[in-house]
Short mmCIF file of C-alpha atoms in Angstrom, two decimals:
data_model
loop_
_atom_site.label_atom_id
_atom_site.label_comp_id
_atom_site.label_asym_id
_atom_site.label_seq_id
_atom_site.Cartn_x
_atom_site.Cartn_y
_atom_site.Cartn_z
CA MET A 1 28.79 -11.05 -10.33
CA SER A 2 29.22 -8.26 -12.87
CA LEU A 3 25.47 -8.36 -13.54
CA PHE A 4 24.67 -8.02 -9.84
CA LEU A 5 27.25 -5.26 -9.43
CA THR A 6 25.64 -3.40 -12.32
CA LEU A 7 22.20 -3.77 -10.76
CA PHE A 8 23.52 -2.66 -7.35
CA VAL A 9 25.06 0.49 -8.86
CA ILE A 10 21.79 1.26 -10.67
CA LEU A 11 19.82 0.93 -7.42
CA ILE A 12 22.23 3.29 -5.67
CA LEU A 13 21.75 5.78 -8.51
CA ILE A 14 17.94 5.54 -8.16
CA VAL A 15 18.14 6.24 -4.43
CA VAL A 16 20.61 9.12 -4.87
CA ALA A 17 18.54 10.65 -7.69
CA THR A 18 15.35 10.43 -5.61
CA VAL A 19 16.76 11.51 -2.23
CA LYS A 20 19.68 13.81 -3.01
CA PHE A 21 18.58 15.48 -6.24
CA LYS A 22 14.80 15.17 -5.70
CA ILE A 23 14.26 13.68 -9.15
CA HIS A 24 10.76 12.25 -9.51
CA PRO A 25 10.72 8.42 -9.51
CA VAL A 26 9.20 8.37 -13.02
CA PHE A 27 12.35 9.90 -14.46
CA SER A 28 14.81 8.06 -12.22
CA LEU A 29 13.26 4.67 -13.10
CA ILE A 30 13.24 5.37 -16.85
CA ILE A 31 16.84 6.64 -16.75
CA ALA A 32 17.75 3.50 -14.78
CA ALA A 33 16.06 1.34 -17.42
CA ILE A 34 18.08 3.03 -20.17
CA LEU A 35 21.36 2.63 -18.26
CA VAL A 36 20.63 -1.03 -17.52
CA GLY A 37 19.87 -1.61 -21.18
CA PHE A 38 23.16 -0.16 -22.36
CA LEU A 39 25.19 -1.81 -19.59
CA PHE A 40 23.66 -5.18 -20.49
CA GLY A 41 24.67 -4.65 -24.11
CA PHE A 42 21.30 -4.03 -25.78
CA LYS A 43 21.08 -1.94 -28.92
CA ALA A 44 19.41 1.48 -28.70
CA ASP A 45 16.28 0.46 -30.65
CA ILE A 46 15.86 -2.65 -28.49
CA ILE A 47 16.09 -0.55 -25.31
CA ILE A 48 13.41 1.83 -26.57
CA SER A 49 11.18 -1.08 -27.53
CA LEU A 50 11.62 -2.78 -24.15
CA ILE A 51 10.85 0.43 -22.26
CA THR A 52 7.75 1.35 -24.26
CA ASP A 53 6.44 -2.22 -24.28
CA GLY A 54 6.96 -2.62 -20.53
CA PHE A 55 5.41 0.77 -19.80
CA GLY A 56 2.37 0.12 -22.02
CA LYS A 57 1.78 -3.44 -20.83
CA THR A 58 1.85 -2.38 -17.20
CA LEU A 59 -0.54 0.54 -17.71
CA SER A 60 -2.94 -1.53 -19.78
CA SER A 61 -3.44 -3.86 -16.81
CA ILE A 62 -3.34 -1.35 -13.97
CA GLY A 63 -4.10 2.20 -15.14
CA LEU A 64 -7.90 2.18 -14.85
CA ILE A 65 -7.78 0.21 -11.60
CA ILE A 66 -5.60 2.83 -9.91
CA ALA A 67 -7.73 5.69 -11.24
CA PHE A 68 -11.00 4.12 -10.08
CA GLY A 69 -9.60 3.02 -6.71
CA THR A 70 -8.22 6.49 -6.02
CA THR A 71 -11.57 8.06 -6.92
CA ILE A 72 -13.40 5.87 -4.39
CA GLY A 73 -10.86 6.83 -1.74
CA ILE A 74 -11.03 10.58 -2.43
CA PHE A 75 -14.84 10.58 -2.34
CA LEU A 76 -14.94 8.59 0.94
CA GLU A 77 -12.40 11.01 2.36
CA ASN A 78 -14.42 14.09 1.39
CA ASN A 79 -18.10 13.12 1.59
CA GLY A 80 -18.05 12.27 5.29
CA GLY A 81 -17.95 8.51 4.77
CA THR A 82 -14.59 8.01 6.44
CA LYS A 83 -15.59 9.78 9.65
CA MET A 84 -18.93 7.98 9.74
CA ILE A 85 -17.19 4.59 9.54
CA ALA A 86 -14.93 5.65 12.41
CA GLU A 87 -17.78 6.91 14.58
CA LYS A 88 -19.86 3.77 14.03
CA ILE A 89 -17.01 1.48 15.04
CA LEU A 90 -16.21 3.62 18.08
CA SER A 91 -19.85 3.43 19.20
CA LEU A 92 -19.52 -0.37 19.45
CA VAL A 93 -16.53 -0.46 21.83
CA SER A 94 -15.83 0.68 25.36
CA THR A 95 -13.70 3.75 26.05
CA LYS A 96 -10.94 1.48 27.37
CA ARG A 97 -10.74 -0.31 24.02
CA SER A 98 -10.88 2.83 21.90
CA PRO A 99 -7.16 2.67 20.86
CA LEU A 100 -7.79 -0.83 19.45
CA ALA A 101 -10.87 0.55 17.70
CA MET A 102 -8.74 3.29 16.11
CA ASN A 103 -6.30 0.63 14.92
CA ILE A 104 -9.16 -1.28 13.27
CA ILE A 105 -10.60 1.93 11.84
CA GLY A 106 -7.25 2.81 10.31
CA PHE A 107 -7.00 -0.68 8.83
CA ILE A 108 -10.40 -0.38 7.13
CA ILE A 109 -10.05 3.24 6.02
CA SER A 110 -6.64 2.76 4.41
CA ILE A 111 -7.84 0.14 1.93
CA PRO A 112 -9.20 2.87 -0.37
CA VAL A 113 -7.73 6.03 1.26
CA PHE A 114 -4.03 6.95 1.35
CA CYS A 115 -2.61 6.44 4.84
CA ASP A 116 -1.43 10.05 5.25
CA SER A 117 -4.84 11.43 4.25
CA GLY A 118 -6.55 8.96 6.56
CA PHE A 119 -4.40 10.07 9.49
CA VAL A 120 -5.16 13.75 8.84
CA ILE A 121 -8.90 13.05 8.73
CA LEU A 122 -8.96 10.92 11.88
CA SER A 123 -6.44 12.80 14.02
CA SER A 124 -9.19 14.99 15.51
CA LEU A 125 -10.99 11.83 16.69
CA ASN A 126 -7.74 10.69 18.32
CA LYS A 127 -7.50 13.90 20.31
CA ALA A 128 -11.15 13.85 21.36
CA LEU A 129 -10.90 10.22 22.53
CA SER A 130 -7.68 10.92 24.39
CA LYS A 131 -9.31 13.73 26.38
CA LYS A 132 -12.45 11.70 27.03
CA SER A 133 -10.70 8.51 28.10
CA GLY A 134 -7.59 9.88 29.79
CA ILE A 135 -5.48 7.56 27.65
CA LYS A 136 -2.35 9.22 26.30
CA LEU A 137 -2.55 10.65 22.78
CA ALA A 138 0.64 8.80 21.77
CA ILE A 139 -1.15 5.46 22.18
CA PHE A 140 -3.97 6.56 19.89
CA ALA A 141 -1.49 8.04 17.40
CA VAL A 142 0.56 4.88 16.95
CA ALA A 143 -2.47 2.58 17.07
CA LEU A 144 -4.02 4.57 14.21
CA SER A 145 -0.83 5.09 12.21
CA THR A 146 0.06 1.38 12.23
CA GLY A 147 -3.47 0.30 11.30
CA LEU A 148 -3.47 2.70 8.37
CA TYR A 149 0.02 1.68 7.29
CA THR A 150 -0.76 -2.04 7.26
CA ALA A 151 -3.57 -1.91 4.70
CA HIS A 152 -1.54 0.64 2.73
CA VAL A 153 1.18 -1.91 1.91
CA PHE A 154 -0.77 -5.20 1.85
CA ILE A 155 -4.31 -4.82 0.52
CA PRO A 156 -5.34 -3.66 -2.99
CA PRO A 157 -6.80 -1.38 -4.28
CA THR A 158 -4.13 0.60 -2.40
CA PRO A 159 -1.78 1.60 -5.28
CA GLY A 160 1.42 -0.05 -3.98
CA PRO A 161 0.30 -3.70 -3.78
CA LEU A 162 -1.91 -3.09 -6.82
CA ALA A 163 1.12 -2.04 -8.86
CA ALA A 164 3.24 -4.91 -7.55
CA ALA A 165 0.54 -7.42 -8.49
CA ALA A 166 0.50 -6.03 -12.03
CA ILE A 167 4.28 -6.05 -12.43
CA ILE A 168 4.68 -9.55 -10.96
CA GLU A 169 1.52 -10.72 -12.79
CA ALA A 170 -0.09 -12.06 -9.62
CA ASP A 171 -3.79 -12.80 -9.25
CA LEU A 172 -5.33 -9.69 -7.69
CA GLY A 173 -8.10 -11.53 -5.85
CA LEU A 174 -5.59 -13.90 -4.28
CA VAL A 175 -3.38 -10.96 -3.26
CA MET A 176 -6.42 -9.39 -1.57
CA LEU A 177 -7.40 -12.53 0.33
CA LEU A 178 -3.88 -13.40 1.47
CA GLY A 179 -3.17 -9.72 2.12
CA ILE A 180 -6.03 -9.56 4.62
CA ILE A 181 -4.80 -12.75 6.33
CA VAL A 182 -1.30 -11.32 6.72
CA ALA A 183 -2.39 -7.76 7.50
CA ILE A 184 -4.67 -8.48 10.48
CA PRO A 185 -1.93 -9.77 12.85
CA VAL A 186 0.54 -7.18 11.50
CA SER A 187 -1.91 -4.40 12.35
CA PHE A 188 -2.47 -5.87 15.82
CA VAL A 189 1.30 -5.88 16.48
CA GLY A 190 1.23 -2.13 15.86
CA TYR A 191 -1.53 -1.73 18.45
CA VAL A 192 0.38 -3.85 20.99
CA TRP A 193 3.50 -1.70 20.61
CA ALA A 194 1.39 1.47 20.85
CA SER A 195 -0.12 0.26 24.13
CA PHE A 196 3.31 -0.63 25.52
CA ILE A 197 5.40 2.37 24.50
CA GLY A 198 2.70 5.06 24.45
CA LYS A 199 2.29 5.01 28.23
CA ASN A 200 5.74 6.57 28.58
CA ILE A 201 5.42 9.23 25.88
CA ASP A 202 4.12 12.73 26.44
CA THR A 203 2.98 14.91 23.54
CA GLU A 204 4.03 18.51 22.94
CA GLU A 205 0.76 20.23 22.15
CA ASN A 206 2.09 23.65 23.12
CA LYS A 207 5.32 23.36 21.14
CA LEU A 208 4.12 22.31 17.72
CA VAL A 209 1.93 24.24 15.34
CA GLU A 210 -0.69 21.91 13.97
CA ILE A 211 -1.04 21.82 10.21
CA GLU A 212 -4.41 23.07 9.03
CA GLU A 213 -6.73 20.15 8.34
CA LYS A 214 -8.38 19.76 4.97
CA SER A 215 -11.77 21.30 4.38
CA LEU A 216 -14.15 18.37 4.14
CA VAL A 217 -17.82 17.59 4.01
CA THR A 218 -17.87 16.07 7.50
CA LYS A 219 -21.45 14.81 7.68
CA SER A 220 -23.03 11.98 5.72
CA ASN A 221 -26.72 11.07 5.82
CA ASN A 222 -26.19 7.59 4.36
CA SER A 223 -26.30 4.37 6.39
CA LEU A 224 -23.07 2.57 7.26
CA LEU A 225 -23.84 -0.22 4.75
CA VAL A 226 -24.35 2.30 1.95
CA ILE A 227 -21.10 4.07 2.90
CA LEU A 228 -19.15 0.79 2.92
CA LEU A 229 -20.68 -0.62 -0.28
CA PRO A 230 -18.32 1.14 -2.77
CA LEU A 231 -15.39 -0.31 -0.82
CA LEU A 232 -16.69 -3.80 -0.05
CA LEU A 233 -18.43 -4.63 -3.34
CA PRO A 234 -15.29 -4.47 -5.55
CA ILE A 235 -13.29 -6.51 -3.03
CA VAL A 236 -16.00 -9.20 -2.89
CA LEU A 237 -16.43 -9.29 -6.69
CA ILE A 238 -12.68 -9.59 -7.35
CA ALA A 239 -12.35 -12.31 -4.70
CA VAL A 240 -15.31 -14.28 -6.12
CA LYS A 241 -13.78 -14.07 -9.61
CA SER A 242 -10.56 -15.63 -8.29
CA VAL A 243 -12.60 -18.46 -6.76
CA ALA A 244 -14.56 -18.94 -9.99
CA GLU A 245 -11.34 -19.28 -12.00
CA TYR A 246 -9.93 -21.92 -9.68
CA PRO A 247 -9.05 -25.10 -11.66
CA THR A 248 -12.03 -26.99 -10.18
CA HIS A 249 -14.43 -24.27 -11.50
CA PRO A 250 -16.82 -24.28 -8.51
CA PHE A 251 -19.35 -22.11 -10.40
CA GLY A 252 -19.11 -24.14 -13.59
CA GLU A 253 -18.05 -22.74 -16.97
CA GLY A 254 -21.36 -21.48 -18.30
CA GLY A 255 -23.28 -18.22 -18.09
CA ILE A 256 -22.77 -17.69 -14.35
CA PHE A 257 -19.02 -18.09 -14.82
CA THR A 258 -19.06 -15.53 -17.64
CA VAL A 259 -20.98 -12.99 -15.56
CA ILE A 260 -18.75 -13.47 -12.50
CA THR A 261 -15.52 -13.13 -14.47
CA PHE A 262 -16.83 -9.98 -16.17
CA ILE A 263 -18.06 -8.07 -13.13
CA GLY A 264 -15.19 -9.47 -11.06
CA ASP A 265 -12.58 -8.05 -13.40
CA PRO A 266 -10.78 -5.44 -11.25
CA SER A 267 -11.47 -2.59 -13.66
CA ILE A 268 -15.20 -3.37 -13.88
CA ALA A 269 -15.53 -4.10 -10.15
CA LEU A 270 -13.92 -0.78 -9.18
CA LEU A 271 -15.95 1.07 -11.82
CA LEU A 272 -19.09 -0.26 -10.11
CA GLY A 273 -17.66 1.06 -6.85
CA VAL A 274 -17.16 4.48 -8.46
CA ILE A 275 -20.76 4.51 -9.72
CA ILE A 276 -22.05 3.70 -6.22
CA ILE A 277 -19.86 6.38 -4.59
CA PHE A 278 -21.19 8.91 -7.12
CA MET A 279 -24.76 7.91 -6.17
CA ASN A 280 -23.88 8.23 -2.47
CA SER A 281 -22.71 11.80 -3.11
CA VAL A 282 -25.82 12.91 -5.03
CA ASN A 283 -26.49 15.71 -2.54
CA VAL A 284 -23.05 17.24 -2.99
CA LYS A 285 -22.86 20.21 -5.36
CA SER A 286 -21.66 19.36 -8.88
CA ASP A 287 -18.73 21.79 -8.83
CA ILE A 288 -17.47 20.26 -5.56
CA LYS A 289 -17.78 16.73 -6.96
CA ASN A 290 -15.90 17.84 -10.05
CA GLU A 291 -13.10 19.12 -7.80
CA TRP A 292 -12.94 15.72 -6.10
CA VAL A 293 -12.78 13.95 -9.46
CA LEU A 294 -9.99 16.24 -10.68
CA ARG A 295 -8.05 15.64 -7.45
CA SER A 296 -8.54 11.88 -7.88
CA LEU A 297 -7.23 11.95 -11.43
CA LYS A 298 -4.29 14.14 -10.43
CA GLU A 299 -3.24 11.85 -7.59
CA SER A 300 -3.79 8.64 -9.54
CA GLY A 301 -1.98 10.04 -12.60
CA SER A 302 1.29 10.38 -10.73
CA ILE A 303 1.01 6.86 -9.31
CA ILE A 304 0.09 5.41 -12.71
CA LEU A 305 3.18 6.98 -14.29
CA VAL A 306 5.48 5.67 -11.53
CA THR A 307 3.93 2.22 -11.93
CA GLY A 308 4.44 2.34 -15.70
CA ALA A 309 8.06 3.41 -15.23
CA GLY A 310 8.56 0.49 -12.85
CA GLY A 311 7.08 -1.81 -15.46
CA ALA A 312 9.50 -0.44 -18.07
CA PHE A 313 12.47 -0.98 -15.73
CA GLY A 314 11.30 -4.51 -14.99
CA ASN A 315 10.87 -5.32 -18.68
CA VAL A 316 14.48 -4.38 -19.40
CA LEU A 317 15.61 -6.57 -16.49
CA ARG A 318 13.52 -9.47 -17.81
CA ALA A 319 15.30 -9.22 -21.16
CA SER A 320 18.72 -9.33 -19.47
CA GLU A 321 20.61 -12.43 -18.41
CA LEU A 322 20.08 -11.65 -14.73
CA SER A 323 17.68 -14.52 -14.07
CA ALA A 324 20.03 -17.04 -15.68
CA VAL A 325 22.65 -16.61 -12.95
CA VAL A 326 20.31 -16.79 -9.94
CA GLU A 327 19.80 -20.12 -8.20
CA PRO A 328 16.95 -20.80 -5.78
CA GLY A 329 17.85 -20.71 -2.07
CA ASP A 330 17.95 -23.95 -0.13
CA SER A 331 16.43 -22.46 3.01
CA TYR A 332 13.62 -20.06 3.74
CA LEU A 333 16.10 -17.48 5.00
CA THR A 334 17.59 -17.28 1.50
CA SER A 335 14.32 -17.75 -0.37
CA GLY A 336 13.05 -15.38 -2.99
CA LEU A 337 10.41 -14.14 -0.56
CA PHE A 338 13.02 -13.12 2.00
CA ILE A 339 15.18 -11.48 -0.67
CA ALA A 340 12.14 -9.54 -1.91
CA PHE A 341 11.44 -8.42 1.65
CA LEU A 342 15.05 -7.41 2.29
CA LEU A 343 15.41 -5.46 -0.95
CA ALA A 344 12.15 -3.58 -0.37
CA ALA A 345 13.20 -2.81 3.22
CA LEU A 346 16.55 -1.40 2.07
CA LEU A 347 14.90 0.76 -0.59
CA LYS A 348 12.21 1.95 1.84
CA THR A 349 14.73 2.84 4.54
CA ALA A 350 16.98 4.63 2.06
CA GLN A 351 14.50 6.78 0.17
CA GLY A 352 11.33 6.92 2.30
CA SER A 353 8.49 6.13 -0.10
CA SER A 354 6.75 2.78 0.38
CA THR A 355 5.15 2.97 -3.07
CA VAL A 356 8.49 3.58 -4.81
CA ALA A 357 10.07 0.76 -2.79
CA ILE A 358 7.24 -1.62 -3.76
CA ILE A 359 7.31 -0.78 -7.47
CA THR A 360 11.11 -0.84 -7.79
CA THR A 361 11.43 -4.12 -5.88
CA ALA A 362 8.62 -5.75 -7.87
CA ALA A 363 10.37 -4.75 -11.10
CA ILE A 364 13.61 -6.34 -9.94
CA ILE A 365 12.21 -9.48 -8.35
CA GLY A 366 9.62 -10.24 -11.05
CA PRO A 367 12.06 -11.73 -13.60
CA LEU A 368 13.65 -13.89 -10.88
CA LEU A 369 10.53 -15.59 -9.47
CA SER A 370 10.86 -18.77 -11.52
CA ASN A 371 14.49 -19.12 -10.43
CA PHE A 372 13.38 -18.93 -6.81
CA GLY A 373 10.69 -21.53 -7.44
CA LEU A 374 7.90 -18.98 -7.00
CA GLU A 375 5.78 -19.82 -10.03
CA THR A 376 2.29 -20.74 -8.81
CA PRO A 377 -0.45 -18.09 -8.37
CA PHE A 378 -0.22 -18.63 -4.59
CA GLU A 379 3.54 -18.03 -4.55
CA LYS A 380 3.30 -14.97 -6.78
CA ALA A 381 0.71 -13.49 -4.42
CA LEU A 382 3.03 -14.17 -1.48
CA SER A 383 5.82 -12.43 -3.40
CA VAL A 384 3.69 -9.29 -3.65
CA LEU A 385 3.06 -9.43 0.10
CA ALA A 386 6.75 -10.00 0.89
CA VAL A 387 7.55 -6.83 -1.05
CA GLY A 388 4.79 -5.06 0.91
CA ALA A 389 6.22 -6.23 4.24
CA GLY A 390 9.63 -4.87 3.29
CA SER A 391 8.17 -1.56 2.15
CA MET A 392 6.92 -0.76 5.66
CA THR A 393 10.29 -1.54 7.27
CA VAL A 394 10.86 1.19 8.44
CA SER A 395 9.05 4.56 8.39
CA HIS A 396 11.39 7.27 9.68
CA ILE A 397 12.48 10.88 9.04
CA ASN A 398 12.74 10.60 5.23
CA ASP A 399 9.12 9.39 5.00
CA SER A 400 6.39 12.04 4.61
CA TYR A 401 3.98 9.80 6.55
CA PHE A 402 6.34 9.91 9.54
CA TRP A 403 5.99 13.71 9.66
CA VAL A 404 2.20 13.57 9.29
CA VAL A 405 2.01 11.25 12.31
CA CYS A 406 4.54 13.36 14.20
CA GLN A 407 2.93 16.77 13.62
CA PHE A 408 -0.73 15.84 13.86
CA SER A 409 -0.10 14.01 17.13
CA HIS A 410 2.21 16.63 18.69
CA LEU A 411 5.04 14.11 19.01
CA SER A 412 8.68 15.13 19.20
CA VAL A 413 10.94 13.53 16.59
CA LYS A 414 12.56 11.39 19.31
CA SER A 415 9.16 10.21 20.55
CA ALA A 416 7.94 9.45 17.02
CA LEU A 417 11.07 7.39 16.35
CA LYS A 418 10.58 5.43 19.60
CA SER A 419 6.91 4.79 18.92
CA HIS A 420 5.87 4.94 15.24
CA THR A 421 9.22 3.97 13.66
CA ILE A 422 9.94 1.00 15.92
CA ALA A 423 6.32 -0.14 15.49
CA THR A 424 6.80 -0.31 11.71
CA PHE A 425 9.98 -2.36 12.24
CA PHE A 426 8.11 -4.94 14.34
CA GLN A 427 5.25 -4.93 11.85
CA GLY A 428 7.52 -5.61 8.88
CA ILE A 429 9.29 -8.47 10.68
CA THR A 430 5.93 -9.94 11.73
CA GLY A 431 4.68 -9.69 8.16
CA ILE A 432 7.57 -11.58 6.57
CA ILE A 433 7.48 -14.27 9.26
CA ILE A 434 3.78 -14.92 8.57
CA ILE A 435 4.42 -14.93 4.81
CA LEU A 436 7.26 -17.45 5.15
CA LEU A 437 5.07 -19.66 7.34
CA LEU A 438 2.30 -19.55 4.75
CA GLN A 439 4.83 -20.58 2.11
CA LEU A 440 6.13 -23.38 4.31
CA PHE A 441 2.77 -24.93 5.20
CA LEU A 442 0.52 -24.14 2.22
CA SER A 443 2.66 -24.06 -0.93
#
């Protein structure tokens, strides 16, 4: 119990440091790793070695992937690709179904693009569709916000699940495939709640000052297939690699296998996506493209450092005796998957950031997976998704995304809590139920 009490105190300190004193998660996680090391009785040189080894190992497996994935997202966001995807999907559905279309659009867009950026970009479409259809803006707002949020926590190369997969050492292709299976019904639950609650919510367009939208290149001359290729190609290549490495070796073990495993490596696959997105933006001025690249590296750099710090924290925990005192649960309500979900939900609710909740929870739960009987590639992938489900439960006033949804949709705080926040609660619960059912019937 003393080990768990120590860990609990450390988690409280992380939350307090992040929320109360506004200390960046990189520093709070490293400080936590040092404190854990000393409290568990490690010598100073051992603590330093564990931190640097954990930090380096995590970045070696994830650093380039995050950088390349962020670059694809920033370019899609700025070169008009995101809006073109949205407009094409909207052209295929009736006005009555346009909120569902916005939910699907958000789901697709948020795979490479951060959910808050995606909402800013697409909020003008929400308003235009609301005026055209007569459907309340609140319905569009929550349908879009929940679609964006779902892919954000479940489907790599979004940084959160990407980082969790690296820390837990889960197969990235399997996380992608299972993430899509889990995410589709979770996203739909958000749309259902939007349709139900949004009818009773009025917006406050005259009371809120809308934040100025980003200056973007809003027109793309490329076809939809060309726009989607930098996003779809890496996902397909990584998924095919996972299939190729299955024990039965469906593609054999010769030259084809070698080629597939090379181009399907996440770093190479996403690099190919970057090359294609650069080619798609050939008509954009060089200085503007350079600005996009610098922004990509700046945004990915912060995430990479947080991920590395989470890896360092997890490495210290792995070296402790924590796993030796944990016994697997006898029921699915006390399983490792449910504990991962619950811990991520508590961290998310307390400090607001889904990414921080994902990385911190993955660092804690990683050393305990074997004790919970979660050792196969399938079970490790489910563990990543359980953490993701917890990290979306719930988005409220300490979450920056909550305020983006609130302000860009002219929702009062009370209305946003009734609509967006409760939607994320139902989504998280739906997600963990599906994950537990997959564990029950397929593992």
